[in-house]
Every structure is written in C-alpha cells, then in structure tokens.
PDB file of C-alpha atoms in Angstrom:
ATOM      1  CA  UNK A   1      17.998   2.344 -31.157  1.00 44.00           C
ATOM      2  CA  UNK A   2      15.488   3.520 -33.421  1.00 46.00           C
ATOM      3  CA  UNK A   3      12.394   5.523 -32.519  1.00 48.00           C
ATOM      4  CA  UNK A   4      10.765   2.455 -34.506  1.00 50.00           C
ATOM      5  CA  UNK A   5      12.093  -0.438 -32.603  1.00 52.00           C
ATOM      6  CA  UNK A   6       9.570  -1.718 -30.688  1.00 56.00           C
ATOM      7  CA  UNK A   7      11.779  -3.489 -28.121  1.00 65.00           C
ATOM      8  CA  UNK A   8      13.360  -0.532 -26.246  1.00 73.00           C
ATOM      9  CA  UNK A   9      12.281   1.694 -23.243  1.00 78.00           C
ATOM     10  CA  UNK A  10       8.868   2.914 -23.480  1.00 82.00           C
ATOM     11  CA  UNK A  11       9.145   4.910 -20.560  1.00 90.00           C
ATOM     12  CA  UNK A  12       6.329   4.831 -17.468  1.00 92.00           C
ATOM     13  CA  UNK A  13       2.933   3.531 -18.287  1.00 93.00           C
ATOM     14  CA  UNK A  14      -0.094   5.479 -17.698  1.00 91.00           C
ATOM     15  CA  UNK A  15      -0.516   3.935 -14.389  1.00 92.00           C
ATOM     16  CA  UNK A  16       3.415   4.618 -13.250  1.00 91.00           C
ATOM     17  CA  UNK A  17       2.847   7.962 -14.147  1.00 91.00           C
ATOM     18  CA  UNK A  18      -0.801   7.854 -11.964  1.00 91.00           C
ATOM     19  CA  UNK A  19       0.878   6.765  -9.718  1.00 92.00           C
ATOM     20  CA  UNK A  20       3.969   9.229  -9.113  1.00 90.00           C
ATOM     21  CA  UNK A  21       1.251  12.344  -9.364  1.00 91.00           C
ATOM     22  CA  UNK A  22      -0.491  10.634  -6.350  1.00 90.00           C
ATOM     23  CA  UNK A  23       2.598  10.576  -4.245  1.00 87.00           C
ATOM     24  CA  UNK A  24       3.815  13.608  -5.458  1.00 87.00           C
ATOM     25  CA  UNK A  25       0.106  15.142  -4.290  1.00 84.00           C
ATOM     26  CA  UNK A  26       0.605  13.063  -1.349  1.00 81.00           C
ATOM     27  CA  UNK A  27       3.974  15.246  -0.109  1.00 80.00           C
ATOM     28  CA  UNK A  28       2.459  18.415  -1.185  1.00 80.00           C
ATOM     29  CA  UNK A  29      -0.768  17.907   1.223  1.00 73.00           C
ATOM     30  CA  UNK A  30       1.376  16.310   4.215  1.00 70.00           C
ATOM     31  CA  UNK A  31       3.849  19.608   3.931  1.00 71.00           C
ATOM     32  CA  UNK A  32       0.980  21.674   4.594  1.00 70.00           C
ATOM     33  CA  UNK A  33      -0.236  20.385   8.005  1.00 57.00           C
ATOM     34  CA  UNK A  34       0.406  21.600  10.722  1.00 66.00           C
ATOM     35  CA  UNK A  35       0.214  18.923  13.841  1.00 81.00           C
ATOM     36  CA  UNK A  36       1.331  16.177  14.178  1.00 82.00           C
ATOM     37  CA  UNK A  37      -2.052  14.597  15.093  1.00 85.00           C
ATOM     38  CA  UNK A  38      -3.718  16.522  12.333  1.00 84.00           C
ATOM     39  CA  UNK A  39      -1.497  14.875  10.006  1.00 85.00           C
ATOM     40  CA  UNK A  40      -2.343  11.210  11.484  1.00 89.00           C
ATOM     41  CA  UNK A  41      -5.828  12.033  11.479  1.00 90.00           C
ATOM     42  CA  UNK A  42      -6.377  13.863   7.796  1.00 91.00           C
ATOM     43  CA  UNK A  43      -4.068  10.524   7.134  1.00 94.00           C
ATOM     44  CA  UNK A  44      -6.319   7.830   8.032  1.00 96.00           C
ATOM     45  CA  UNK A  45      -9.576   9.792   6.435  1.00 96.00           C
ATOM     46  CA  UNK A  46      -6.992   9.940   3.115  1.00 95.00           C
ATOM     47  CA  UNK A  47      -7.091   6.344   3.304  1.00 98.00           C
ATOM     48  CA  UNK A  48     -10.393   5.222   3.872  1.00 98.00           C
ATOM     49  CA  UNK A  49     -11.735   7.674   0.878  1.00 97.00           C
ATOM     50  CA  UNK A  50      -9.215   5.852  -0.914  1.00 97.00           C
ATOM     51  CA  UNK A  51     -10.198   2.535  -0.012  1.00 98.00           C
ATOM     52  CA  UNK A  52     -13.717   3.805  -0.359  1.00 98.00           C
ATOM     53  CA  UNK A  53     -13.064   4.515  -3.977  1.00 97.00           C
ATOM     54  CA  UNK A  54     -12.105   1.093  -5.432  1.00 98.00           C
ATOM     55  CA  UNK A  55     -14.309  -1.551  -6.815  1.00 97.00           C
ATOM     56  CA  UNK A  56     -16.003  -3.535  -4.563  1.00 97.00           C
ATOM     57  CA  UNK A  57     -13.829  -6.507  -4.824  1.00 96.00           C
ATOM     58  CA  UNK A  58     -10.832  -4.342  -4.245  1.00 98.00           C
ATOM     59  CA  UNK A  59     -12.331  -2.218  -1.573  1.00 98.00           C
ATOM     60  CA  UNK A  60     -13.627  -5.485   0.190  1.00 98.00           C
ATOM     61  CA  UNK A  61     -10.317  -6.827   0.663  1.00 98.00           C
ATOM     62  CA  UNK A  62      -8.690  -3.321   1.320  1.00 98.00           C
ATOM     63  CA  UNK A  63     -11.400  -2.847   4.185  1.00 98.00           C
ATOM     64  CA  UNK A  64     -10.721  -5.845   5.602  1.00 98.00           C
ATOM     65  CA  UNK A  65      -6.741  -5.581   5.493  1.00 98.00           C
ATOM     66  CA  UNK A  66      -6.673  -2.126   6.741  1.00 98.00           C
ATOM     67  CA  UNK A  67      -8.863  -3.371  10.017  1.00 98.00           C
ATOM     68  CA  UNK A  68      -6.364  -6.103  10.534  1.00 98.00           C
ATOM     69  CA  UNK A  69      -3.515  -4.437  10.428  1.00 98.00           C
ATOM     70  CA  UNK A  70      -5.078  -1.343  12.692  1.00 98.00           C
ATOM     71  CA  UNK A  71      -5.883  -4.222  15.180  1.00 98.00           C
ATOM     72  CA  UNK A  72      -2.871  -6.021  15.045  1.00 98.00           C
ATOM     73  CA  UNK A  73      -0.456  -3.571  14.718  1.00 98.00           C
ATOM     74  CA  UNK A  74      -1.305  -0.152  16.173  1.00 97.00           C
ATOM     75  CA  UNK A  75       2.382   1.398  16.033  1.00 98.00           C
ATOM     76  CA  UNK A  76       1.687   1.364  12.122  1.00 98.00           C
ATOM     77  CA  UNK A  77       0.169   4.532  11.088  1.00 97.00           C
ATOM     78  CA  UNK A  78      -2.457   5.332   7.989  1.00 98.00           C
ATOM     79  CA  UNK A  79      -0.866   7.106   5.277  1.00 97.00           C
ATOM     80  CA  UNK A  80      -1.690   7.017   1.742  1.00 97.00           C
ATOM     81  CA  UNK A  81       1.836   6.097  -0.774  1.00 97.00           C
ATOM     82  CA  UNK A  82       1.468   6.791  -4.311  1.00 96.00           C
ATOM     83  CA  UNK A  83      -1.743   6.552  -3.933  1.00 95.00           C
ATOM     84  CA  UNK A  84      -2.020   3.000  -2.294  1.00 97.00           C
ATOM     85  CA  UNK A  85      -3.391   2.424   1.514  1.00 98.00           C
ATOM     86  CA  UNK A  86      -0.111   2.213   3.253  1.00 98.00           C
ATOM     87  CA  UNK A  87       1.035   1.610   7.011  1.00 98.00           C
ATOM     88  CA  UNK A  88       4.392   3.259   8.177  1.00 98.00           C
ATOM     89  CA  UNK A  89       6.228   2.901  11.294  1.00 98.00           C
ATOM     90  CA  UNK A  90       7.798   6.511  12.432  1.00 95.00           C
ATOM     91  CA  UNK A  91       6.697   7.778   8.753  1.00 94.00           C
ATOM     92  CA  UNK A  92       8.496   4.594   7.380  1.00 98.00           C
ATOM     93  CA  UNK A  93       6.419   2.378   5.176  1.00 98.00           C
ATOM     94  CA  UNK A  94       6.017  -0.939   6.631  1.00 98.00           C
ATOM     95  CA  UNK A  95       3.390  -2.589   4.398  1.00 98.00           C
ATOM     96  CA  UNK A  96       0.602  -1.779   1.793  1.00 98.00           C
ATOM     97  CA  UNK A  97      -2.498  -2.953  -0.315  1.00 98.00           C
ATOM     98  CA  UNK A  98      -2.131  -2.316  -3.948  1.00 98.00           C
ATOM     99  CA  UNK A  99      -5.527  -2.840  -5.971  1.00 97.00           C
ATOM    100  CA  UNK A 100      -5.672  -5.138  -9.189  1.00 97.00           C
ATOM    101  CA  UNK A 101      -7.339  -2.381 -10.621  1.00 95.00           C
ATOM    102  CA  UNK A 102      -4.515   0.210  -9.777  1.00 93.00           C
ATOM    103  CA  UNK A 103      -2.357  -1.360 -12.359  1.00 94.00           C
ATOM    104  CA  UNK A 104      -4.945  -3.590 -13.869  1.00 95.00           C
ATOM    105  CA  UNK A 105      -3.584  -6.618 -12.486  1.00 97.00           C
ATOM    106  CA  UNK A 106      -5.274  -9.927 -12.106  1.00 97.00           C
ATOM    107  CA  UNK A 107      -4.944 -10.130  -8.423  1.00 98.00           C
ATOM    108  CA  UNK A 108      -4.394  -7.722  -5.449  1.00 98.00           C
ATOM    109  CA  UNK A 109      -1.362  -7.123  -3.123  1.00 98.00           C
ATOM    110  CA  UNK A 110      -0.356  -7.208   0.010  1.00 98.00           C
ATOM    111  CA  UNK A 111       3.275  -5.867  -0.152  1.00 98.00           C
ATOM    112  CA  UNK A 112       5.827  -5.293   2.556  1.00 98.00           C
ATOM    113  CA  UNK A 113       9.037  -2.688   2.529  1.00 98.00           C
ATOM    114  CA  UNK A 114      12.421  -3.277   3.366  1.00 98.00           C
ATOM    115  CA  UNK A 115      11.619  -1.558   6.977  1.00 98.00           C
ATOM    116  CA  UNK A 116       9.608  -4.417   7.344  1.00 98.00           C
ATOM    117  CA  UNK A 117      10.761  -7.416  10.048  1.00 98.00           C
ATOM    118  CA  UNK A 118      10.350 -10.398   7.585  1.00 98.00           C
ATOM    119  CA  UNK A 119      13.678 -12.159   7.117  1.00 97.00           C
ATOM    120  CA  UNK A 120      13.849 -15.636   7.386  1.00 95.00           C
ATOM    121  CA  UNK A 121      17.491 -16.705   6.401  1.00 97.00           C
ATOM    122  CA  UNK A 122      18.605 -15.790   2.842  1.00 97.00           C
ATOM    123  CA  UNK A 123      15.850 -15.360   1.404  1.00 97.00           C
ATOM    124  CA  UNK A 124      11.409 -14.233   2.232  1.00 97.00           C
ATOM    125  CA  UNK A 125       8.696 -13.202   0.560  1.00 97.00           C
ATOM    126  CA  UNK A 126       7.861  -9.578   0.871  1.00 98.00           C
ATOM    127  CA  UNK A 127       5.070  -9.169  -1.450  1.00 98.00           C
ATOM    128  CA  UNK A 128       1.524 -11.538  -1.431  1.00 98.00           C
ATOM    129  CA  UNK A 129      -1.221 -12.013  -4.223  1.00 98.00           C
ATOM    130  CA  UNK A 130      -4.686 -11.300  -2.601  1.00 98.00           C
ATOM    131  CA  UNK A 131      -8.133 -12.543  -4.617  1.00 98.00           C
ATOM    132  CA  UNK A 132      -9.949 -12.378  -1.466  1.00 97.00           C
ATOM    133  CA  UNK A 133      -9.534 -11.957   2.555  1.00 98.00           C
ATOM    134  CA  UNK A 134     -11.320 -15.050   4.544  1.00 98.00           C
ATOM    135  CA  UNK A 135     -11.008 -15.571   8.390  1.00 98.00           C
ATOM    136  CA  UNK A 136      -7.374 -18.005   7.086  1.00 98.00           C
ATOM    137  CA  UNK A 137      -6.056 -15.148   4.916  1.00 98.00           C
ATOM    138  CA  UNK A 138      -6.722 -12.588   7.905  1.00 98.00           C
ATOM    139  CA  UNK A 139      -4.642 -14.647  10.097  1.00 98.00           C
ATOM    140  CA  UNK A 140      -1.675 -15.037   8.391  1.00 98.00           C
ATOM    141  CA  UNK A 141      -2.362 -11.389   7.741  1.00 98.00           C
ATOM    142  CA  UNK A 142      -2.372 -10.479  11.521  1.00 98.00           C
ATOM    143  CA  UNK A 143       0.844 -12.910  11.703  1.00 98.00           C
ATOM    144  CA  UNK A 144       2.818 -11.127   9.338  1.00 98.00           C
ATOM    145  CA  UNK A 145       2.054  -7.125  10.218  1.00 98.00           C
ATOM    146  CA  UNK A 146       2.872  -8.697  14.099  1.00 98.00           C
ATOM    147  CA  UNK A 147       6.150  -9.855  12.688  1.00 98.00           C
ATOM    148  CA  UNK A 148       6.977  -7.049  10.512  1.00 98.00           C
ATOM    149  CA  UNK A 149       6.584  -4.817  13.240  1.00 98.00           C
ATOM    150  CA  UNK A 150       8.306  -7.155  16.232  1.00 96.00           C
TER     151      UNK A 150
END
C-alpha cells in the first residue's frame, strides 16, 4: 500500500494517543504510592478533578454516575483508566464513564468490562449511550453496577 492511499491504517488518532499517555501517567503515579489507602484515597480525588474538568454537560452526568455507583456499589473502587472515571473491583475495572468530548463523540458512555456480571444468555450489552442522567436513567444505572458486581 502506498503512503498515498488514503484507505489504509492511519494509525491512533490524537485522542487514542491522549488517551494511552493518560493511562500510561496513570501507572506511573499509582507505582509511586505507598499505602494501600493512600492509593484509594489520591484515587478518588484523581477522579473527581477529572470529572471536575469536563464540560458541564459531561461533568453533570459524570457527577451524577459516579454518586450512583459509590452508593450502589461500594466494593467498586475510584480509579482513573486512560484517563476516564473508572470503578474496579480488586484493581479490576468493572465499569466507566467516557465523555463525548473525550473522543468528540455525540453522546456519552457508560461502559462495562468483561469483569463485569452482565451476561444474559448469548449475548448483552456492555456499553450504554448517555445524553443525560434523570431519576429513570439513575435507576437502571444503580440496577446494572448492583448486577455487575453480584
């Protein structure tokens, strides 16, 4: 394939590559604690900046998701995953917000690993488009990070 051919690999975007320096800043800062609750609570402040620093539709929904999923499933820890709010079970991501802005998307996400306790049958959604959190969307919400973690 030619360097000219437009319809070959174009490697990461500038937001895949944003992305892998996050987590790769993310490793770097968790190797250098020290306690285990140092690292849980330097994790959660990691997170809310994070949240903090979205736009406000973004950071409305990520506020609200995050106190959800705190509430409703406590054995999830904070921890930010390239660069994303994220909740892990036993440093094992469970679930996680992902902006529209973080790769300019026209919606948010809710998104939910392999670790997480899902399956129905052959086949479940693991991944949900978010445009905005009401009381509905924070129940099924609760539901699902109960489920996930079950």
């Amino acid at each position: 394939m030619s360097s000219t051919d437009s319809s070959g690999y174009e490697g990461f975007t500038a937001e895949e590559r944003a992305a892998m320096k996050d987590h790769a800043k993310e490793l770097k800062t968790a190797s250098r604690r020290t306690s285990r609750e140092e690292k849980a609570a330097l994790a959660v402040q990691e997170v809310l900046a994070k949240i903090a620093e979205m736009p406000d539709s973004d950071r409305i929904m990520a506020e609200r998701i995050h106190a959800v999923v705190t509430a409703n499933a406590p054995t999830l820890a904070p921890k930010l995953w390239y660069g994303m709010p994220s909740y892990a079970l036993d440093g094992k991501v469970v679930c996680f917000f992902q902006s529209a802005e973080k790769f300019k998307t026209r919606y948010a996400t809710l998104g939910f690993s392999d670790q997480a306790k899902l399956d129905q049958g052959t086949m479940w959604a693991s991944a949900f488009a978010l445009t905005e959190v009401t009381a509905e969307v924070e129940a099924r919400i609760a539901a699902l990070v109960k489920q996930a973690v079950s």
